[in-house]
mmCIF file of C-alpha atoms in Angstrom:
data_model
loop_
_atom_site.group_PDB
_atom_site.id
_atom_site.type_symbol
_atom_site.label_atom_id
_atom_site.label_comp_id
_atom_site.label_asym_id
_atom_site.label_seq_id
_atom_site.Cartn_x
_atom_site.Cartn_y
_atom_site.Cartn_z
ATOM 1 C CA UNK A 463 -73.375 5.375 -2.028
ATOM 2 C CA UNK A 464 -73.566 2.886 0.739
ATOM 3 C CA UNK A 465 -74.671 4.105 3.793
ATOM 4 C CA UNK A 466 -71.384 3.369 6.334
ATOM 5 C CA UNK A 467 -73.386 3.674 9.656
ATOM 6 C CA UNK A 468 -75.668 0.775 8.344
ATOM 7 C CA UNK A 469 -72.622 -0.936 7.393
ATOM 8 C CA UNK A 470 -70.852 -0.203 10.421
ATOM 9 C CA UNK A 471 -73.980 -1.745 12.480
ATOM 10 C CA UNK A 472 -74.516 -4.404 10.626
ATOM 11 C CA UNK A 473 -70.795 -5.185 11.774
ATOM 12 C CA UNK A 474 -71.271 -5.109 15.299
ATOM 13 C CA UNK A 475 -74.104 -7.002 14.842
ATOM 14 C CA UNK A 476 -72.447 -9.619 12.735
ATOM 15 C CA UNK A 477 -69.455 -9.429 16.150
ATOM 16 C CA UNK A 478 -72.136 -10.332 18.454
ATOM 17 C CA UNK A 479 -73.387 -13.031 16.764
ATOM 18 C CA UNK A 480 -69.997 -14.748 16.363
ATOM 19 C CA UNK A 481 -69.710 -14.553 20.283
ATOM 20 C CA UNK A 482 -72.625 -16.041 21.046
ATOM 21 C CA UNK A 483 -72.479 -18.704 18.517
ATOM 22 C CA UNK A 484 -68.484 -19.237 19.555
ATOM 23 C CA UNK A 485 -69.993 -19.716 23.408
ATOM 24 C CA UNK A 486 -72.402 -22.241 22.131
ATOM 25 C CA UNK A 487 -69.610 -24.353 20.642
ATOM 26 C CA UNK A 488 -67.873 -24.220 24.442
ATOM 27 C CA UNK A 489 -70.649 -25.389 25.748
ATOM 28 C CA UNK A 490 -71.479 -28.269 23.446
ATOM 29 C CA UNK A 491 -67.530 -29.407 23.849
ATOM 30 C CA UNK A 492 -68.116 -29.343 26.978
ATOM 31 C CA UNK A 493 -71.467 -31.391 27.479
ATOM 32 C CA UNK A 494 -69.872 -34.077 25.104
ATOM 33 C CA UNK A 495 -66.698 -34.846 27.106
ATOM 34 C CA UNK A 496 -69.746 -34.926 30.135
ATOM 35 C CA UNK A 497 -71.498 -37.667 27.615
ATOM 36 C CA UNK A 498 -67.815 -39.297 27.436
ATOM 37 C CA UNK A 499 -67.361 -39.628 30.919
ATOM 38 C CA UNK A 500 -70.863 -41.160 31.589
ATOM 39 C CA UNK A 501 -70.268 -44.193 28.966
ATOM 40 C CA UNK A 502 -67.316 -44.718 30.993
ATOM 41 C CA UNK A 503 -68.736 -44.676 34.150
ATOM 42 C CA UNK A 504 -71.491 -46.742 33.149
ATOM 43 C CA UNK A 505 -69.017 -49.219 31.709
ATOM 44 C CA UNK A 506 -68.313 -51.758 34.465
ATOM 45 C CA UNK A 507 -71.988 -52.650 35.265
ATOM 46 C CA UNK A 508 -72.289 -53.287 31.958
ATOM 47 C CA UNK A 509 -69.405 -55.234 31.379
ATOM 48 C CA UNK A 510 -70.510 -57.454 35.137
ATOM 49 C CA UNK A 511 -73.800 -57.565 33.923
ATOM 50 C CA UNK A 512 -73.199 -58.957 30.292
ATOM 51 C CA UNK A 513 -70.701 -61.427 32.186
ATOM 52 C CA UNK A 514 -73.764 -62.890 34.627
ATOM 53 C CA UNK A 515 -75.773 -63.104 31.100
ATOM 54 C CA UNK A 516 -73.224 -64.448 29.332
ATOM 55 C CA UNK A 517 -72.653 -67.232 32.263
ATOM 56 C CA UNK A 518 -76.721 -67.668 32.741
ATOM 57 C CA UNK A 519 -77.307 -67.986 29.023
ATOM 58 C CA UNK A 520 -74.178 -70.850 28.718
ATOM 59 C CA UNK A 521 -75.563 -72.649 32.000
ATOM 60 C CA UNK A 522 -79.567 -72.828 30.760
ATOM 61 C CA UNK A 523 -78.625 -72.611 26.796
ATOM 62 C CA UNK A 524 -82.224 -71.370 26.903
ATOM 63 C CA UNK A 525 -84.012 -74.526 25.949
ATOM 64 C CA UNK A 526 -86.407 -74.762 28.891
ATOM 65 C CA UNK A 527 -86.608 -70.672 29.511
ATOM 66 C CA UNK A 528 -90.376 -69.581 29.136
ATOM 67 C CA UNK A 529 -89.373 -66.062 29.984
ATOM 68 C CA UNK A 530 -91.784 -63.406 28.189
ATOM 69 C CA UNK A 531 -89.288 -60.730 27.192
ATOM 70 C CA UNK A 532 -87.663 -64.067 25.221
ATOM 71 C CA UNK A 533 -90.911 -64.997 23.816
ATOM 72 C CA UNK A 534 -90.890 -64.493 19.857
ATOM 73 C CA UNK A 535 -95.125 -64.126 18.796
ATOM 74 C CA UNK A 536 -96.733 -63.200 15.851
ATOM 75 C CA UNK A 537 -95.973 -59.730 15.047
ATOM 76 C CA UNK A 538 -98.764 -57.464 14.211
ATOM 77 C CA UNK A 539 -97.475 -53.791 15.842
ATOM 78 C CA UNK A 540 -94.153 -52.267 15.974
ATOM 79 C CA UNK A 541 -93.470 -49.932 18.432
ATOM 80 C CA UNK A 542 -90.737 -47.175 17.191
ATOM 81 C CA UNK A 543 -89.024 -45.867 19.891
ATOM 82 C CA UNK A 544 -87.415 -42.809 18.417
ATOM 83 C CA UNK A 545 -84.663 -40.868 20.208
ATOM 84 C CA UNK A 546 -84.809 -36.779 19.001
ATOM 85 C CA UNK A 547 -83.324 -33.709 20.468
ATOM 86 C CA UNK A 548 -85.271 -30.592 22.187
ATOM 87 C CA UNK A 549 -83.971 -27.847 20.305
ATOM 88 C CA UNK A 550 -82.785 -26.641 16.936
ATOM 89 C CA UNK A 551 -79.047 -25.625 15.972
ATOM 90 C CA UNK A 552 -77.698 -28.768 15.685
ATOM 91 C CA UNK A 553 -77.410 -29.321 12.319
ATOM 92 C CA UNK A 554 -79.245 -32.198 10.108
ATOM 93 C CA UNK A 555 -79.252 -34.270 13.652
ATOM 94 C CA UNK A 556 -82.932 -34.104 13.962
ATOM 95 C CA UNK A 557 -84.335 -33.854 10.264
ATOM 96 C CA UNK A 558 -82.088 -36.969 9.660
ATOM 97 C CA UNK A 559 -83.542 -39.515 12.719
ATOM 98 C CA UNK A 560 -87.090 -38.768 11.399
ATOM 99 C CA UNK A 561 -86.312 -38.968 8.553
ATOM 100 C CA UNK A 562 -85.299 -42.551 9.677
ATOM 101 C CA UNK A 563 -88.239 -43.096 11.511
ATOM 102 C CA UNK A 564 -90.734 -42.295 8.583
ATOM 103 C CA UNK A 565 -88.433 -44.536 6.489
ATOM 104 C CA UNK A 566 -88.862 -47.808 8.844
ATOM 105 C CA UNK A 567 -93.022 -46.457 9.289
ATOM 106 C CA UNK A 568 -93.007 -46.757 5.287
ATOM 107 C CA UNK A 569 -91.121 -50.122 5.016
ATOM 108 C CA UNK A 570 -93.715 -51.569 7.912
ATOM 109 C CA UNK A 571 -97.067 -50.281 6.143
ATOM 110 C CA UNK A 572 -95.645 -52.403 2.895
ATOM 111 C CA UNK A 573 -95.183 -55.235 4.891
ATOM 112 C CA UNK A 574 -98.789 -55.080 6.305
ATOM 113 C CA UNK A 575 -97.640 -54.113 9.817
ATOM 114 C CA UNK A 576 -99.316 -51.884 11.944
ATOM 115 C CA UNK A 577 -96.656 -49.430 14.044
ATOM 116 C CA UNK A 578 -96.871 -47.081 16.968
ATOM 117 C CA UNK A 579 -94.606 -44.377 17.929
ATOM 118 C CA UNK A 580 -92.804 -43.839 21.085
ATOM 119 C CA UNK A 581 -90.802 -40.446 21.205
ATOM 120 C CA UNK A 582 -88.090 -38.710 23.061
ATOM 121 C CA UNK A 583 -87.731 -35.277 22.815
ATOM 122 C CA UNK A 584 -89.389 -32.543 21.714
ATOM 123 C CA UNK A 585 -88.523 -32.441 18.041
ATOM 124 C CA UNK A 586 -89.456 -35.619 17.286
ATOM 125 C CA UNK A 587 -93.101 -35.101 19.355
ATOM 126 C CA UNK A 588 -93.801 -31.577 17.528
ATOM 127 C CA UNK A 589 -93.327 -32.973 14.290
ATOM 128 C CA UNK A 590 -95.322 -36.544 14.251
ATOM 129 C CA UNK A 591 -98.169 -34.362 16.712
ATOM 130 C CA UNK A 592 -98.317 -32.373 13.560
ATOM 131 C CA UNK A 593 -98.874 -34.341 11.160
ATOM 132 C CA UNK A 594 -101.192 -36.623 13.551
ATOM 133 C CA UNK A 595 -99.323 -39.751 13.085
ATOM 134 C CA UNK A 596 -100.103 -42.830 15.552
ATOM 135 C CA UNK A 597 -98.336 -42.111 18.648
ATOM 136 C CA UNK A 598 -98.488 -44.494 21.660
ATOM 137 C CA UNK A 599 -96.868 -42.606 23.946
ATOM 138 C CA UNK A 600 -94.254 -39.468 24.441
ATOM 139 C CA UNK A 601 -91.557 -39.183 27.563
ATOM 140 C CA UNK A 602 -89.451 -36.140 28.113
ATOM 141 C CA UNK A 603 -85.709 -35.511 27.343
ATOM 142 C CA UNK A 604 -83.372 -34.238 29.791
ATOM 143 C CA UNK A 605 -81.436 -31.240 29.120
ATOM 144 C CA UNK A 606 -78.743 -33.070 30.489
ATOM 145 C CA UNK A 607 -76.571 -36.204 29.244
ATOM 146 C CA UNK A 608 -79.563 -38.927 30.021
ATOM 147 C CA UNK A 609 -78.818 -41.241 33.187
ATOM 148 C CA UNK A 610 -79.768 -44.579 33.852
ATOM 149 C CA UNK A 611 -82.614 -43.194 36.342
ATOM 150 C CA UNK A 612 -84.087 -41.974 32.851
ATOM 151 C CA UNK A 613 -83.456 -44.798 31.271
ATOM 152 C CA UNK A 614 -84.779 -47.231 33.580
ATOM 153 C CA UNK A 615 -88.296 -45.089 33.666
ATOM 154 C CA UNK A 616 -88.710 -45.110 29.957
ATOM 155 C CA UNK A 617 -87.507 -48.459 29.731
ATOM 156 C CA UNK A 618 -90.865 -49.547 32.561
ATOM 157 C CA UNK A 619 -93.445 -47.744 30.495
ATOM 158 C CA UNK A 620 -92.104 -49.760 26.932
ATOM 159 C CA UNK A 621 -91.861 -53.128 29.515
ATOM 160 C CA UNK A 622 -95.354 -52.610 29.834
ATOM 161 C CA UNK A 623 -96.283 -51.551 26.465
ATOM 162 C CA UNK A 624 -95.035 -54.820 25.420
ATOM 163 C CA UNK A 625 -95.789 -57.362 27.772
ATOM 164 C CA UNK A 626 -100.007 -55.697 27.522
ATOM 165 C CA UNK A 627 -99.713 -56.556 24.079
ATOM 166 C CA UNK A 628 -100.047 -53.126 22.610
ATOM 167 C CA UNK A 629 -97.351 -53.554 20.541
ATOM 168 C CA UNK A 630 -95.553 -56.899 19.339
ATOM 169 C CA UNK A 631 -92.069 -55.647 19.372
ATOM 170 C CA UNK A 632 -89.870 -52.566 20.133
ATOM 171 C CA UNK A 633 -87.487 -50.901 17.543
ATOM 172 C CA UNK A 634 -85.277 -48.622 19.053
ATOM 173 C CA UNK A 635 -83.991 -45.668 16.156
ATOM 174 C CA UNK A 636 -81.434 -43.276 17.404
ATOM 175 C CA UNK A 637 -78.384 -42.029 16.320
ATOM 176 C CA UNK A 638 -74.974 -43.504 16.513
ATOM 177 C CA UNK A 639 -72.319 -41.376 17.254
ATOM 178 C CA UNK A 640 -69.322 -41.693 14.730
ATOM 179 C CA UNK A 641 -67.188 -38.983 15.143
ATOM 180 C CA UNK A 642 -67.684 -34.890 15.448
ATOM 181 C CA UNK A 643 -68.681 -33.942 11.753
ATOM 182 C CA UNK A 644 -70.375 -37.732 11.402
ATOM 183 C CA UNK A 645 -73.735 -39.402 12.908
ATOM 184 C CA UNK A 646 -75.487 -42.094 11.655
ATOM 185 C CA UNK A 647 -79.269 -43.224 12.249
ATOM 186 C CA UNK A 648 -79.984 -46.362 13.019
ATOM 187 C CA UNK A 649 -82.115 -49.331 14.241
ATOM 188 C CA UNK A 650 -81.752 -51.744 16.708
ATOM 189 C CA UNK A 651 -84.314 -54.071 17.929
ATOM 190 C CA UNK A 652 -85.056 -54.284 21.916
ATOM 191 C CA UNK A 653 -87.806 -56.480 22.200
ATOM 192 C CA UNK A 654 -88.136 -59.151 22.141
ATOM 193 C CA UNK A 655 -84.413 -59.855 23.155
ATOM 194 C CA UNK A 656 -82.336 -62.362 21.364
ATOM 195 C CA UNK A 657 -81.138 -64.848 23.152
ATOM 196 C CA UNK A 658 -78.303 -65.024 20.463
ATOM 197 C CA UNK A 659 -77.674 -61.594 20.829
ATOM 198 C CA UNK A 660 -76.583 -61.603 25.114
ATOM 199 C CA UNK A 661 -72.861 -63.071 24.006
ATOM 200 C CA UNK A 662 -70.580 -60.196 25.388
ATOM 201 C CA UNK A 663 -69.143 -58.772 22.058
ATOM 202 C CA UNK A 664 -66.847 -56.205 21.227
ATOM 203 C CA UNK A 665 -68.307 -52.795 21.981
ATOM 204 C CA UNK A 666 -67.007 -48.875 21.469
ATOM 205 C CA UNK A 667 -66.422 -45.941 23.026
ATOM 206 C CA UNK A 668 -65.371 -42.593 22.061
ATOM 207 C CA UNK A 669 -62.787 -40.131 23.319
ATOM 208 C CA UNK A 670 -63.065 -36.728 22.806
ATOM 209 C CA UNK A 671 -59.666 -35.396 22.798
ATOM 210 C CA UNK A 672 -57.464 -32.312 21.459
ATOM 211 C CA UNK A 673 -54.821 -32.278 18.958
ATOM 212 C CA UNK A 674 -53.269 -29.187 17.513
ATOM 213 C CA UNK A 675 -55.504 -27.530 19.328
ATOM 214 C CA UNK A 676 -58.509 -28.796 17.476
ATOM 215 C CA UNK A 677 -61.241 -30.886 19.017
ATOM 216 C CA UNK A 678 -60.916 -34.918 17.600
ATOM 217 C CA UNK A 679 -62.547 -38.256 18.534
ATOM 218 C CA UNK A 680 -61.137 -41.524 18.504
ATOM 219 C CA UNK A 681 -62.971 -44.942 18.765
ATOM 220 C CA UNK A 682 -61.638 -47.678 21.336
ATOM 221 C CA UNK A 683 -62.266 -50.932 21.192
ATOM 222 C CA UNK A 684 -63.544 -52.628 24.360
ATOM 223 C CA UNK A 685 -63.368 -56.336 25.015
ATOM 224 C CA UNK A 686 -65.152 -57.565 28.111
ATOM 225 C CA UNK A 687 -63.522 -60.913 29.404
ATOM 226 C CA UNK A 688 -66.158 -64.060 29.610
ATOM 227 C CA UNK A 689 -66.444 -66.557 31.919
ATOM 228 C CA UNK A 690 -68.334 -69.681 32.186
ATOM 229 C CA UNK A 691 -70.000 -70.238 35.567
ATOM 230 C CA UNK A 692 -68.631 -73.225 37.260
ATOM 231 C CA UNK A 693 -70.953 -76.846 36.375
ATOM 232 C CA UNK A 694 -70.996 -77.029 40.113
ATOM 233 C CA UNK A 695 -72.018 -74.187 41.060
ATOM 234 C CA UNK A 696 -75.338 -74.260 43.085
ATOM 235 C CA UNK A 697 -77.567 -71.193 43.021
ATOM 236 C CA UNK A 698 -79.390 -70.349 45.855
ATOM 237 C CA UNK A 699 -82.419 -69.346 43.176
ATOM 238 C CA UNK A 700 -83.789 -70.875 40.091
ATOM 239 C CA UNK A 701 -81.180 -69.776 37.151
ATOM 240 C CA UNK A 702 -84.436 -68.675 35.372
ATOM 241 C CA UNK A 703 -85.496 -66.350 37.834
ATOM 242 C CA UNK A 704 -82.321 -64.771 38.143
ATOM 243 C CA UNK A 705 -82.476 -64.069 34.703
ATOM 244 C CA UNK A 706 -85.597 -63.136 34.237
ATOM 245 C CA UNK A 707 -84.835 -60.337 37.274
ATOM 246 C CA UNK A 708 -81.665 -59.335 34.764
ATOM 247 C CA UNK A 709 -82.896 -59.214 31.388
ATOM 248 C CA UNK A 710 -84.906 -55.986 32.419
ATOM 249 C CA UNK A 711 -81.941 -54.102 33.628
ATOM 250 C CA UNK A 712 -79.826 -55.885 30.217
ATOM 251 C CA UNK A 713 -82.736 -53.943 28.532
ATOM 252 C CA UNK A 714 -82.335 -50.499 30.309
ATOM 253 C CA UNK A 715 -78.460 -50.741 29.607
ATOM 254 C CA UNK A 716 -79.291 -50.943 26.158
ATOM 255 C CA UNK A 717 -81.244 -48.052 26.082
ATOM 256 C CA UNK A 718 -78.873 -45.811 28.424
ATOM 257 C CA UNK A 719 -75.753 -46.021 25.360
ATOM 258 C CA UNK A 720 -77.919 -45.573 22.913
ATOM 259 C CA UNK A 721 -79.469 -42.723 24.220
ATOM 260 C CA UNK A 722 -75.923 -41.521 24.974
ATOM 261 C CA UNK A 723 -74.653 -42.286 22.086
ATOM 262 C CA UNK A 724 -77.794 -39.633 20.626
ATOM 263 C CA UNK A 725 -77.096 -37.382 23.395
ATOM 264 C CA UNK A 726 -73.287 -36.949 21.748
ATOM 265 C CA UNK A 727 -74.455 -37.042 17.766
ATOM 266 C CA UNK A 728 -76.653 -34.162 19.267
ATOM 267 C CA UNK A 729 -73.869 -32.115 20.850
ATOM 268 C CA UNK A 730 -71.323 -32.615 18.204
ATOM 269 C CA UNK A 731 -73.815 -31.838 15.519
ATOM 270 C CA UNK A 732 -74.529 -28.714 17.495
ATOM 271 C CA UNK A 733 -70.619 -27.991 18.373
ATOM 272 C CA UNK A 734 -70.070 -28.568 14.766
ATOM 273 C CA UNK A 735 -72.921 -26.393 13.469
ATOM 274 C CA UNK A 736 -71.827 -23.137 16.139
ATOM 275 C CA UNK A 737 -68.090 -23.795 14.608
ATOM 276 C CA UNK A 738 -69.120 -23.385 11.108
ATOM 277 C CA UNK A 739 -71.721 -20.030 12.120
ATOM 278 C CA UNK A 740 -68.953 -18.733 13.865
ATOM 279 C CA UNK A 741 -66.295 -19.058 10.479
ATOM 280 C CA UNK A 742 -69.246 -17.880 8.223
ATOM 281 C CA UNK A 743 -69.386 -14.732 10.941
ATOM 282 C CA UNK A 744 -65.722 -14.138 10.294
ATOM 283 C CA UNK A 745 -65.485 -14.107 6.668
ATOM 284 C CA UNK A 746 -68.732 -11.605 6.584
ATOM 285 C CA UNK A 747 -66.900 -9.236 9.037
ATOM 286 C CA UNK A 748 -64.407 -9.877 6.664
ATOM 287 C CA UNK A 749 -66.800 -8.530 3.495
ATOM 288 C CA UNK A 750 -68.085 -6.217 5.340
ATOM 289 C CA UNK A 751 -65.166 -4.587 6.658
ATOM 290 C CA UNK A 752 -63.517 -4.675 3.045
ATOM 291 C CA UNK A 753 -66.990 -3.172 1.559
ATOM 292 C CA UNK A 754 -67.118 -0.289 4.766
ATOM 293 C CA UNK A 755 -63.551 0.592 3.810
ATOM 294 C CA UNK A 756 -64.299 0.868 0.231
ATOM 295 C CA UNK A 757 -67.164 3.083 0.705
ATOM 296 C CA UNK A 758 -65.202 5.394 3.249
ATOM 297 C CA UNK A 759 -62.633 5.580 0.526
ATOM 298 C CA UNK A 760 -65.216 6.774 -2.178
ATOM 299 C CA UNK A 761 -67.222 9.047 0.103
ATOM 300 C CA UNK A 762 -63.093 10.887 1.175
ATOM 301 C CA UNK A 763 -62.824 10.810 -2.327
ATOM 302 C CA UNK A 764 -65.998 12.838 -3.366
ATOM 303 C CA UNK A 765 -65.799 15.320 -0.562
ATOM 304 C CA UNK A 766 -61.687 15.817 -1.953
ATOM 305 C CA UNK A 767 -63.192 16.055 -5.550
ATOM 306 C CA UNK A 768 -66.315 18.815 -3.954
ATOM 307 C CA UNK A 769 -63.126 20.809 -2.483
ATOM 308 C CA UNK A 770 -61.190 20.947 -5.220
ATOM 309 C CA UNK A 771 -63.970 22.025 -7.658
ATOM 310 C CA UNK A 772 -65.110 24.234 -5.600
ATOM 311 C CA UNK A 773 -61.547 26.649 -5.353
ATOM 312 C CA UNK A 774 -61.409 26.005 -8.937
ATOM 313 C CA UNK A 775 -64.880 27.781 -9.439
ATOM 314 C CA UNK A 776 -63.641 30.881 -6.667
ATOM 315 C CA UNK A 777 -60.742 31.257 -8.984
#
């Protein structure tokens, strides 16, 4: 017969769970609609500062710009800057972006490429640190939704990584956020930049809102207007100079959404991952409660049947 206290504990215990794993879904709702409001408020630099490229890049159509973070060279070294979380419970978030990594590492050794890796967060460092893989160098991940102070330090250390020559160009692999239940790793390349690639374009950004009383995220599309600069317009500096002073901080924009965009794959694979512990907790109690009941039922039952047989026997 089932022991009922053991069942009965392993109740509670199942309870407490469910609390803790329902307050860790709070809290990861929470920190994304943080991440939300950061892409937001990061949005009209960005949208100023892909104007002025836009403008600069029309104005010099780059055919007399000897600017070295424009300079295409031989490439011998990849540098893979991979974005990871700092803790577990999140899901497939971090399995799946080294996964990715290892992927692009594999696809680079075919080609006869030499690569380097340059990680954020601690998941990502453990794991390559363990299996002694070439890492150039590691920087730290905030517990909080990344800013463009963090941004612009990582971005000075992988400035420097590339313009000493230690690596030949910077892939950036981190994951894009889709929606709560969807992620997607992927790569983007930083350096060298593109001059093709400075053109304002249509970009994303993604609500978190409620409906029904269920969490949901919708996608907006966001056109920044262009302008040409004016072909009289006289600048007090050389147009190349200018530029060369904003590709950097074109650069650490780049690297501030996508490390946002990680920051809320993270979350939502976390919110997601505490919302389905926290059903899976409900349906045990569930089980359990049923299978308690049951054995309450059978142990009344025997002690009925032991009272019974036991007048019969007096009689």
């Amino acid at each position: 017969m089932p022991n009922l206290k053991a069942i009965r504990d392993r109740i509670n215990s199942v309870k407490n769970t469910k609390k803790i794993t329902e307050a860790m879904r709070l809290v990861a709702a929470a920190k994304v609609r943080r991440a939300q409001e950061q892409v937001i408020n990061t949005r009209p630099f960005a949208d100023r500062l892909a104007q002025v490229l836009y403008g600069l890049a029309e104005r010099l159509q780059f055919e007399s710009v000897d600017l070295p973070l424009l300079k295409q060279r031989e490439v011998k070294t990849v540098g893979l800057l991979v974005i990871s979380g700092n803790r577990g419970l999140c899901g497939s978030y971090n399995s799946s972006i080294i996964k990715r990594a290892e992927i692009r590492a594999r696809e680079l050794t075919e080609q006869g490429v030499d690569y380097k890796y340059l990680l954020i967060g601690r998941k990502a460092i453990q794991y390559f640190q363990r299996r002694e893989a070439p890492i150039l160098n590691t920087y730290d991940n905030p517990e909080k939704i990344p800013t463009a102070d963090d941004a612009s330090a990582v971005t000075d250390e992988v400035l420097a990584d590339f313009l000493s020559g230690s690596v030949d160009r910077i892939e950036l692999v981190y994951t894009k956020f889709i929606s709560l239940i969807s992620s997607k790793p992927v790569i983007q390349t930083l350096l060298p930049l593109d001059p093709q690639g400075l053109e304002v374009q249509d970009d994303e950004i993604f609500r978190l809102t409620t409906k029904g009383g269920h969490f949901e995220v919708s996608r907006d599309k966001v056109t920044a207007p262009t302008k040409s600069f004016p072909r009289d317009m006289i600048f007090e500096q050389d147009p190349t100079q200018i530029l060369e002073a904003l590709l950097p901080l074109f650069l650490t924009n780049q690297l501030l959404r996508a490390w946002q965009e990680s920051s809320a794959s993270e979350l939502a694979s976390r919110m997601t991952a505490m919302s389905n512990a926290s059903d899976n907790a409900s349906e045990l109690v569930g089980t359990l409660t049923l299978s308690y009941n049951k054995a309450r039922q059978a142990a009344i039952t025997q002690e009925i049947l032991e009272v019974v047989g036991g007048a019969s026997a007096l009689e």
